[in-house]
Coordinates of C-alpha atoms in Angstrom, one line a residue:
M3 CA 104.4 80.5 48.0
L4 CA 102.7 82.6 45.5
F5 CA 100.5 85.2 46.9
G6 CA 97.8 84.6 44.7
E7 CA 97.5 81.1 46.2
I8 CA 97.8 82.3 49.7
I9 CA 94.8 84.7 49.1
K10 CA 92.4 82.6 46.8
E11 CA 90.0 82.1 49.8
T12 CA 90.0 85.5 51.1
D13 CA 88.3 88.9 50.2
L14 CA 91.7 90.6 49.6
K15 CA 91.5 93.3 47.3
A16 CA 94.7 95.3 45.5
I17 CA 94.8 99.0 45.6
A18 CA 98.2 99.2 44.3
G19 CA 99.7 96.6 41.8
D20 CA 99.1 93.0 41.3
A21 CA 100.8 90.7 43.4
S22 CA 99.3 87.4 42.4
D23 CA 102.6 86.0 41.2
Y24 CA 104.7 87.6 43.9
D25 CA 106.6 84.8 45.9
V26 CA 106.1 85.1 49.3
I27 CA 108.9 83.9 51.7
D28 CA 107.4 84.8 55.1
I29 CA 104.6 86.9 56.6
V30 CA 105.5 89.3 59.4
T31 CA 103.5 92.1 61.6
S32 CA 106.8 93.7 63.0
S33 CA 108.5 96.1 60.6
Q34 CA 111.8 95.1 62.3
K35 CA 111.5 91.7 60.4
A36 CA 110.7 93.1 57.3
K37 CA 112.9 92.2 54.3
E38 CA 112.6 91.5 50.7
G39 CA 110.2 88.7 49.9
V40 CA 108.0 89.1 52.8
L41 CA 104.5 90.3 53.2
F42 CA 103.9 92.9 55.9
V43 CA 100.6 93.0 57.6
C44 CA 99.6 96.0 59.3
M45 CA 97.9 95.2 62.6
I46 CA 96.2 97.6 64.6
G47 CA 96.9 97.2 68.3
V48 CA 96.0 98.7 71.7
K49 CA 99.1 100.7 71.9
S50 CA 100.1 101.0 68.2
D51 CA 99.2 100.9 64.6
G52 CA 101.2 98.8 62.5
H53 CA 100.3 101.2 59.3
N54 CA 102.5 103.8 61.0
Y55 CA 105.5 101.4 60.4
A56 CA 104.8 100.6 56.7
E57 CA 107.3 103.0 55.7
D58 CA 110.0 101.4 57.8
A59 CA 109.3 98.1 56.5
Y60 CA 109.5 99.3 53.0
K61 CA 112.9 100.8 53.8
R62 CA 114.0 97.4 54.8
G63 CA 113.3 96.0 51.5
C64 CA 109.5 94.9 52.0
R65 CA 107.2 95.7 48.9
L66 CA 104.2 93.9 49.6
F67 CA 101.9 95.0 52.3
L68 CA 98.2 94.2 53.6
V69 CA 96.3 97.2 55.3
Q70 CA 93.0 97.9 56.4
H71 CA 93.3 101.6 55.5
E72 CA 95.1 103.3 52.7
I73 CA 98.7 104.3 53.2
N74 CA 101.1 106.4 51.5
L75 CA 104.2 104.2 49.9
P76 CA 106.2 104.5 46.9
S77 CA 104.8 103.3 43.4
D78 CA 106.6 100.1 43.4
A79 CA 104.7 98.9 46.5
L80 CA 102.1 96.3 46.3
I81 CA 99.1 97.0 48.5
Y82 CA 96.1 94.9 49.2
I83 CA 93.2 96.0 51.5
T84 CA 90.9 94.1 53.9
P85 CA 88.0 95.3 56.3
N86 CA 90.3 93.4 59.3
T87 CA 93.8 92.5 59.0
R88 CA 93.6 90.3 61.9
I89 CA 91.1 88.2 60.4
A90 CA 92.9 87.9 57.3
L91 CA 96.2 87.0 59.1
A92 CA 94.6 84.1 60.4
H93 CA 93.4 82.8 57.2
I94 CA 96.3 83.7 55.0
S95 CA 98.7 82.1 57.9
A96 CA 96.8 78.9 57.4
A97 CA 97.2 79.1 53.8
F98 CA 101.0 79.8 54.0
F99 CA 101.4 76.9 56.1
S100 CA 99.2 74.5 54.1
Y101 CA 96.4 74.3 56.6
P102 CA 98.3 72.3 59.3
A103 CA 95.4 72.1 61.8
K104 CA 93.7 70.3 59.2
E105 CA 96.1 67.5 60.2
L106 CA 95.5 67.6 63.9
T107 CA 92.9 66.8 66.6
L108 CA 92.5 69.9 68.3
V109 CA 91.1 70.1 72.0
G110 CA 90.4 74.0 73.1
I111 CA 90.0 74.6 76.9
T112 CA 88.6 77.7 78.2
G113 CA 87.4 79.4 81.4
T114 CA 88.5 82.0 83.8
K115 CA 90.7 79.4 86.0
G116 CA 91.9 76.1 85.3
K117 CA 92.9 76.4 81.9
T118 CA 96.6 75.8 82.3
T119 CA 96.2 72.8 84.7
S120 CA 93.5 71.1 82.8
S121 CA 95.4 71.7 79.7
V122 CA 98.8 70.4 81.0
L123 CA 97.3 67.5 82.9
A124 CA 95.5 66.4 79.7
A125 CA 98.5 66.7 77.3
R126 CA 101.2 65.2 79.6
T127 CA 99.0 62.2 80.4
M128 CA 98.2 61.6 76.5
Q129 CA 102.3 62.0 76.1
A130 CA 102.8 59.5 78.9
L131 CA 100.2 56.8 77.2
G132 CA 102.4 57.1 74.0
E133 CA 100.5 59.7 71.8
K134 CA 102.4 62.3 70.3
T135 CA 100.7 65.2 72.0
G136 CA 101.5 68.9 71.7
Y137 CA 100.5 71.8 74.2
I138 CA 100.1 75.5 73.7
G139 CA 99.2 77.8 76.6
S140 CA 100.3 80.0 79.6
N141 CA 103.2 77.6 80.1
G142 CA 104.4 77.8 76.8
I143 CA 104.6 75.6 73.7
E144 CA 105.6 71.9 74.3
Y145 CA 105.7 68.8 72.1
C146 CA 108.4 66.1 71.4
G147 CA 110.7 67.2 74.2
K148 CA 110.7 70.8 73.0
H149 CA 109.7 73.7 74.9
Y150 CA 109.0 77.5 73.8
S151 CA 107.8 80.4 75.5
T152 CA 104.9 82.4 74.4
L153 CA 104.1 86.1 75.1
N154 CA 100.1 85.2 75.2
T155 CA 98.1 82.5 76.5
T156 CA 96.9 81.7 73.0
P157 CA 99.5 83.0 70.5
D158 CA 98.7 85.2 67.5
S159 CA 97.3 83.2 64.5
Y160 CA 100.7 83.2 62.5
T161 CA 102.5 81.6 65.4
L162 CA 99.8 79.0 65.9
N163 CA 100.0 77.9 62.3
S164 CA 103.7 78.1 62.0
T165 CA 103.9 75.8 65.3
F166 CA 101.2 73.3 64.0
R167 CA 103.0 72.8 60.9
S168 CA 106.2 72.2 63.0
M169 CA 104.1 69.9 65.1
V170 CA 102.8 68.0 62.3
S171 CA 106.3 67.5 60.9
A172 CA 107.4 66.2 64.3
G173 CA 104.7 63.5 64.1
V174 CA 102.3 65.3 66.6
T175 CA 98.6 63.9 66.1
T176 CA 97.1 65.8 68.7
V177 CA 97.1 69.3 70.1
I178 CA 95.7 70.5 73.5
M179 CA 95.8 74.3 73.8
E180 CA 94.1 76.8 76.0
V181 CA 92.1 79.3 74.3
S182 CA 91.8 82.8 76.1
S183 CA 89.1 85.1 75.6
Q184 CA 91.4 87.6 74.0
A185 CA 92.4 84.9 71.6
V186 CA 88.5 85.0 70.2
L187 CA 88.3 88.8 70.4
M188 CA 91.6 89.4 68.6
H189 CA 90.8 86.7 66.0
R190 CA 93.8 84.4 66.7
I191 CA 91.8 81.1 66.4
D192 CA 89.9 82.5 63.3
G193 CA 89.5 79.6 60.8
L194 CA 90.4 76.5 63.4
S195 CA 87.8 74.0 64.0
F196 CA 88.1 72.1 67.4
D197 CA 87.3 68.5 67.8
I198 CA 86.8 69.0 71.7
C199 CA 86.0 72.0 73.7
V200 CA 86.0 72.4 77.4
F201 CA 84.4 75.0 79.8
T202 CA 86.1 75.1 83.3
N203 CA 84.2 78.1 84.9
L204 CA 83.5 81.9 84.6
A205 CA 84.3 84.8 87.2
H206 CA 84.6 88.4 86.7
D207 CA 88.2 89.2 85.2
H208 CA 89.9 90.6 82.3
V209 CA 87.6 93.5 81.9
G210 CA 89.4 97.0 81.4
V211 CA 91.8 98.9 79.1
G212 CA 93.6 96.6 76.6
E213 CA 91.1 93.7 77.5
H214 CA 87.3 93.4 77.5
D215 CA 85.1 96.4 77.5
T216 CA 82.5 94.6 79.7
F217 CA 82.1 91.5 81.6
E218 CA 79.4 90.4 79.1
D219 CA 81.7 90.8 76.1
Y220 CA 84.5 88.7 78.2
R221 CA 81.6 86.1 78.6
D222 CA 80.6 86.1 75.0
C223 CA 84.1 85.8 73.7
K224 CA 84.3 82.4 75.9
A225 CA 80.9 81.3 74.5
K226 CA 82.1 81.6 70.7
L227 CA 84.6 78.9 71.3
F228 CA 81.5 76.3 71.7
S229 CA 79.4 77.9 68.9
D230 CA 81.6 79.3 66.0
F231 CA 84.5 76.9 65.8
G232 CA 83.4 73.7 64.8
C233 CA 83.0 72.2 68.4
R234 CA 82.0 68.5 68.1
T235 CA 82.2 67.5 71.6
M236 CA 81.5 69.8 74.6
I237 CA 83.0 69.2 78.2
Y238 CA 81.6 71.2 80.8
N239 CA 81.1 71.7 84.5
P240 CA 77.3 71.7 85.1
Y241 CA 77.3 73.5 88.3
D242 CA 79.0 76.7 87.1
T243 CA 76.4 79.5 86.8
A244 CA 77.8 80.3 83.3
S245 CA 77.3 76.9 82.0
E246 CA 73.8 77.3 80.8
Y247 CA 74.9 80.1 78.7
M248 CA 78.0 78.5 77.4
L249 CA 75.6 75.6 76.0
R250 CA 73.1 77.8 74.6
N251 CA 74.5 77.9 71.1
A252 CA 77.1 75.0 71.2
S253 CA 77.5 73.2 68.1
A254 CA 78.3 69.9 69.6
E255 CA 77.2 66.7 69.0
H256 CA 78.2 65.1 72.2
Y257 CA 78.4 66.6 75.9
Y258 CA 80.0 65.2 78.9
S259 CA 79.9 66.9 82.3
T260 CA 82.3 66.9 85.2
S261 CA 81.9 67.6 88.8
A262 CA 83.5 67.4 92.1
S263 CA 80.4 68.4 94.0
G264 CA 77.7 66.5 92.5
N265 CA 76.3 64.0 89.7
A266 CA 78.2 64.1 86.5
D267 CA 79.6 61.8 83.6
F268 CA 82.9 62.2 85.1
K269 CA 82.5 62.7 89.0
A270 CA 84.9 62.8 91.9
T271 CA 83.8 61.6 95.5
N272 CA 85.5 60.8 98.8
I273 CA 87.7 63.7 98.4
H274 CA 90.4 64.6 101.0
S275 CA 93.4 66.3 101.1
F276 CA 97.0 64.9 102.3
R277 CA 100.1 66.3 103.6
R278 CA 102.8 63.6 103.6
G279 CA 106.2 65.3 104.3
G280 CA 106.6 68.3 102.4
M281 CA 104.2 67.2 99.8
L282 CA 100.8 68.4 99.5
G283 CA 98.1 66.7 97.8
V284 CA 94.5 65.4 97.5
D285 CA 93.0 61.9 97.0
F286 CA 89.7 61.0 95.4
T287 CA 87.4 58.4 94.0
L288 CA 86.7 58.8 90.3
N289 CA 83.3 57.7 88.8
A290 CA 83.3 57.4 84.9
C291 CA 81.9 55.1 82.2
G292 CA 80.2 53.2 84.7
E293 CA 83.7 52.5 86.6
E294 CA 85.1 53.5 89.8
C295 CA 88.9 54.0 90.6
E296 CA 90.8 55.7 93.3
A297 CA 93.0 58.6 92.2
S298 CA 95.3 60.9 93.4
L299 CA 97.0 64.4 92.6
S300 CA 100.4 65.4 93.5
M301 CA 98.7 69.0 93.7
A302 CA 96.7 70.5 96.5
G303 CA 93.0 71.6 96.4
D304 CA 89.4 70.4 95.3
F305 CA 89.7 72.9 92.5
N306 CA 92.5 70.8 91.2
V307 CA 90.3 67.8 91.1
E308 CA 87.8 69.7 89.1
N309 CA 90.7 70.4 86.8
A310 CA 91.9 66.9 86.8
L311 CA 88.4 65.5 86.0
N312 CA 88.5 68.1 82.6
A313 CA 91.7 66.4 81.6
I314 CA 90.5 62.7 82.3
A315 CA 87.4 63.8 80.3
V316 CA 89.3 64.8 77.5
C317 CA 91.8 61.7 77.6
V318 CA 89.0 59.2 77.8
T319 CA 86.9 61.1 75.1
L320 CA 89.9 61.0 72.8
I321 CA 90.4 57.4 73.3
K322 CA 86.9 56.2 73.2
E323 CA 86.2 58.4 70.1
K324 CA 89.3 56.9 68.6
K325 CA 91.1 60.3 68.2
T326 CA 94.3 58.5 69.1
S327 CA 96.2 55.6 68.4
C328 CA 95.6 54.4 72.2
V329 CA 94.2 51.1 72.2
F330 CA 92.7 49.3 75.5
K331 CA 90.5 46.4 76.1
N332 CA 87.9 48.0 78.0
D333 CA 86.6 51.1 79.8
Q334 CA 88.1 49.9 83.2
S335 CA 91.5 49.6 81.5
I336 CA 91.4 53.2 80.3
I337 CA 90.3 54.8 83.6
K338 CA 92.7 52.7 85.7
T339 CA 95.5 53.6 83.6
I340 CA 94.5 57.4 82.9
C341 CA 94.4 57.6 87.0
E342 CA 97.6 56.1 87.5
T343 CA 99.4 58.4 85.0
V344 CA 97.8 61.4 86.3
K345 CA 98.7 61.0 89.8
N346 CA 102.4 61.4 88.7
I347 CA 102.0 64.7 87.0
S348 CA 102.4 68.2 88.5
V349 CA 102.0 71.8 86.5
D350 CA 104.5 74.2 86.8
G351 CA 103.5 77.4 88.6
R352 CA 100.0 75.8 89.5
C353 CA 100.0 75.1 93.2
K354 CA 103.3 73.3 92.4
V355 CA 105.2 71.9 95.4
V356 CA 108.8 72.3 95.5
E357 CA 110.3 68.9 96.4
S358 CA 113.8 68.9 98.0
E359 CA 115.9 66.3 99.5
Y360 CA 117.0 68.4 102.2
L361 CA 113.8 69.8 103.8
K362 CA 110.5 67.5 104.3
D363 CA 109.1 69.1 107.4
R364 CA 107.7 72.2 105.8
S365 CA 106.1 73.0 102.3
F366 CA 107.1 75.5 99.6
V367 CA 104.4 76.0 97.1
I368 CA 104.7 78.1 94.0
D369 CA 101.3 79.5 92.3
Y370 CA 100.5 81.8 89.7
A371 CA 97.8 83.8 91.7
H372 CA 98.3 87.2 90.8
N373 CA 94.9 89.0 91.9
G374 CA 92.9 89.3 95.0
Y375 CA 90.3 86.3 93.9
S376 CA 93.2 83.9 93.2
L377 CA 95.4 84.8 96.2
A378 CA 92.3 84.5 98.7
N379 CA 91.5 81.2 96.9
I380 CA 95.0 79.7 97.4
L381 CA 95.6 81.1 100.9
R382 CA 92.4 79.4 101.9
L383 CA 93.0 76.3 100.4
L384 CA 96.7 75.9 101.8
R385 CA 95.1 76.9 105.4
T386 CA 93.1 73.8 105.1
Y387 CA 96.5 71.6 105.2
C388 CA 96.8 73.2 108.9
P389 CA 100.2 74.8 108.8
R390 CA 102.2 76.1 111.7
R391 CA 102.3 79.4 109.8
L392 CA 101.1 80.2 106.5
V393 CA 103.7 82.6 104.8
C394 CA 102.9 84.5 101.8
V395 CA 105.8 86.0 99.2
F396 CA 104.0 88.3 96.7
G397 CA 104.2 91.6 95.1
S398 CA 102.3 93.1 92.0
V399 CA 103.0 94.0 88.4
G400 CA 104.1 97.6 87.4
E401 CA 102.7 99.9 85.0
R402 CA 99.3 98.3 85.0
S403 CA 96.3 96.7 87.1
F404 CA 96.8 99.4 89.7
D405 CA 93.4 98.4 91.5
R406 CA 95.1 94.9 91.9
R407 CA 97.4 96.1 94.6
E408 CA 95.1 97.0 97.3
E409 CA 93.0 93.9 96.8
L410 CA 96.1 91.8 97.2
G411 CA 97.3 93.4 100.2
S412 CA 94.0 93.2 101.9
V413 CA 93.8 89.4 101.2
A414 CA 96.9 88.8 102.3
A415 CA 96.7 90.8 105.7
E416 CA 93.6 88.7 106.5
L417 CA 94.7 85.2 105.3
A418 CA 98.2 84.9 105.8
D419 CA 100.3 84.9 109.1
L420 CA 103.2 86.7 107.4
S421 CA 103.6 88.5 104.4
I422 CA 106.7 89.1 102.6
I423 CA 106.0 92.0 100.1
T424 CA 108.3 92.1 97.1
S425 CA 108.9 92.7 93.5
D426 CA 106.9 91.2 90.6
N427 CA 107.6 92.4 87.3
P428 CA 107.9 96.0 88.1
A429 CA 108.6 97.2 84.5
N430 CA 109.5 100.7 84.3
E431 CA 107.8 101.5 87.5
D432 CA 109.6 102.1 90.9
P433 CA 109.1 98.8 92.7
D434 CA 109.3 100.4 96.2
I435 CA 106.2 102.7 95.3
I436 CA 104.3 99.6 94.3
I437 CA 105.5 97.4 97.6
N438 CA 104.4 100.5 99.5
E439 CA 101.0 100.7 97.9
I440 CA 100.6 97.3 98.8
Y441 CA 101.9 97.8 102.6
N442 CA 99.5 100.5 103.1
S443 CA 96.7 98.1 102.3
F444 CA 97.4 96.2 105.5
G445 CA 96.1 98.9 107.7
D446 CA 96.4 98.2 111.2
K447 CA 97.8 94.7 110.3
K448 CA 101.3 96.1 109.4
T449 CA 103.1 94.0 111.8
K450 CA 102.2 90.6 109.7
A451 CA 104.2 92.3 106.8
V452 CA 107.8 92.4 105.7
C453 CA 109.0 94.6 102.9
I454 CA 112.1 93.2 100.8
T455 CA 112.3 95.0 97.4
D456 CA 114.5 92.5 95.7
R457 CA 112.6 89.2 95.0
E458 CA 115.6 86.7 95.4
S459 CA 116.3 88.5 98.9
A460 CA 112.7 87.9 99.8
I461 CA 113.0 84.2 98.7
E462 CA 115.9 83.6 100.7
Y463 CA 114.6 85.4 103.7
A464 CA 111.4 83.3 103.4
V465 CA 113.5 79.7 103.4
K466 CA 115.9 81.1 105.9
K467 CA 113.2 82.0 108.4
S468 CA 110.8 79.0 107.7
N469 CA 110.1 76.7 110.7
P470 CA 108.9 72.9 110.8
G471 CA 105.1 72.8 109.9
D472 CA 105.1 76.1 107.8
I473 CA 103.6 76.4 104.4
I474 CA 105.2 79.1 102.3
L475 CA 103.3 80.5 99.4
L476 CA 105.3 82.0 96.7
A477 CA 102.6 83.8 94.7
G478 CA 102.3 85.7 91.5
K479 CA 104.9 84.6 89.1
G480 CA 104.1 80.8 88.8
H481 CA 105.6 79.5 85.7
E482 CA 107.5 82.4 84.8
E483 CA 111.0 82.1 84.1
Y484 CA 112.0 85.7 84.2
Q485 CA 111.5 89.1 86.0
L486 CA 110.5 92.0 84.0
V487 CA 112.8 95.0 85.3
G488 CA 112.7 98.1 82.8
N489 CA 112.1 96.8 79.6
E490 CA 114.5 93.5 80.1
K491 CA 113.3 90.1 80.9
Q492 CA 116.0 89.0 83.4
P493 CA 116.3 85.1 83.9
F494 CA 114.4 84.4 87.3
S495 CA 113.3 80.9 88.4
E496 CA 111.4 80.7 92.0
E497 CA 111.9 77.0 92.0
R498 CA 115.5 77.0 91.3
L499 CA 115.7 79.8 94.1
V500 CA 114.0 77.9 96.6
K501 CA 115.9 74.7 95.8
K502 CA 119.1 76.8 96.4
Y503 CA 118.4 78.2 99.5
I504 CA 117.1 75.3 101.1
K505 CA 120.4 73.5 100.2
T506 CA 122.3 76.8 101.6
Y507 CA 120.6 76.8 104.9
F508 CA 119.5 73.2 105.6
G509 CA 121.7 70.9 103.2
N510 CA 124.2 70.5 106.0
P511 CA 122.6 68.8 109.0
I512 CA 125.1 70.1 111.3
L513 CA 124.5 73.7 109.9
A514 CA 120.7 73.4 109.9
Q515 CA 120.7 72.8 113.6
I516 CA 122.3 76.1 114.3

């Protein structure tokens, strides 16, 4: 596509040469991907400045550059400038891929907790109903049977627009995506317009180096989703203390509330947990659209009822506002069908129970809880299922979030019967140092902890030493399919390993009795 066409809706200015007739074959932000025919966008990040790599991009054959401050390159370089290359990237990426988002119904879900579960439940429900629906979020990119990993909850604007174009080409009509506060802060969703926006909740998180300077900034970035991105329908929890703030400048024409604790447009009552064999879940009664329906989730926790209500509200709204091709006779039919669909869906890494044909008298749960707040919540939740012992396998990431280690240890020491402290993406930090910091936070409760550096060995130990009635929580990694050691992402699936060692130690009934 001609560069002049790509930038015609922008404020880019030429400071070296005229590239109007330059045929752009791709847009890149990494100099390692630079070559002849591409546009290199110099991005300023937390750790590095893309302007410092412009010379390398030039050496690789690139001649067209977008900057936000002047750079020194040979005279045949074509250079354009803009006040903010992140903002510009969002708009030129949309133009480069012929504005694919305009051909889709977009649903954006934000909040401190619940984004992933709400989004995946909604997307997979719509898929099960026959609607070609895509998902973008912490668990990756999913559509039409394809799955791709993502670096961020909400990918960069180029990746988003590229993905939207691929989705449209595959016949996708609806995309349900998680929108992180960082995505708003970093202008990843600039230029997009959302048909439905969902607010789950707000808690103190993501404040610090490389994230938000203050909690107020974090909150304000969340609120912008409802005011600055064309939100036409807003779904929210009226009992969250931040909801009033989110509603204050919202642009929506329609508003729907969800709650598992009070009156709302989508309300859950008669909530009670169940433990059937190794499976943990929750039953409830859904009240919506003047209809009442018995519902069930294959996930533990009242908070997942809140997430399910968000998903159900999204699906019902899409259908009733005729945003999809799904057709039902009446509201009763819509509600009943959605409830039947939701109960069969689980979400990777979000309170997911590992099912095994060999062992049904104890439960293994994988959850993404990776800070003190979320670990406390999941441990308290699992305690309500009356385990014989509550065992927690966890660690903490390397090279960042140092304060998190003490809070994780303190929570586990208080709420778990046994903790197996192990590695969790140590990166370039010595995992034993991380583990020791966590262990020291146990204070006089160190007898409740075992330290096993290798995470696979820790999982094997947890399976082998489990007893009937135990609930074993594997916390921190959730949906991740890797272990970050040094700079290398090594393949690592907790679910696969749990199943492997269950089969090893309990797959043979005779051996299991020894």
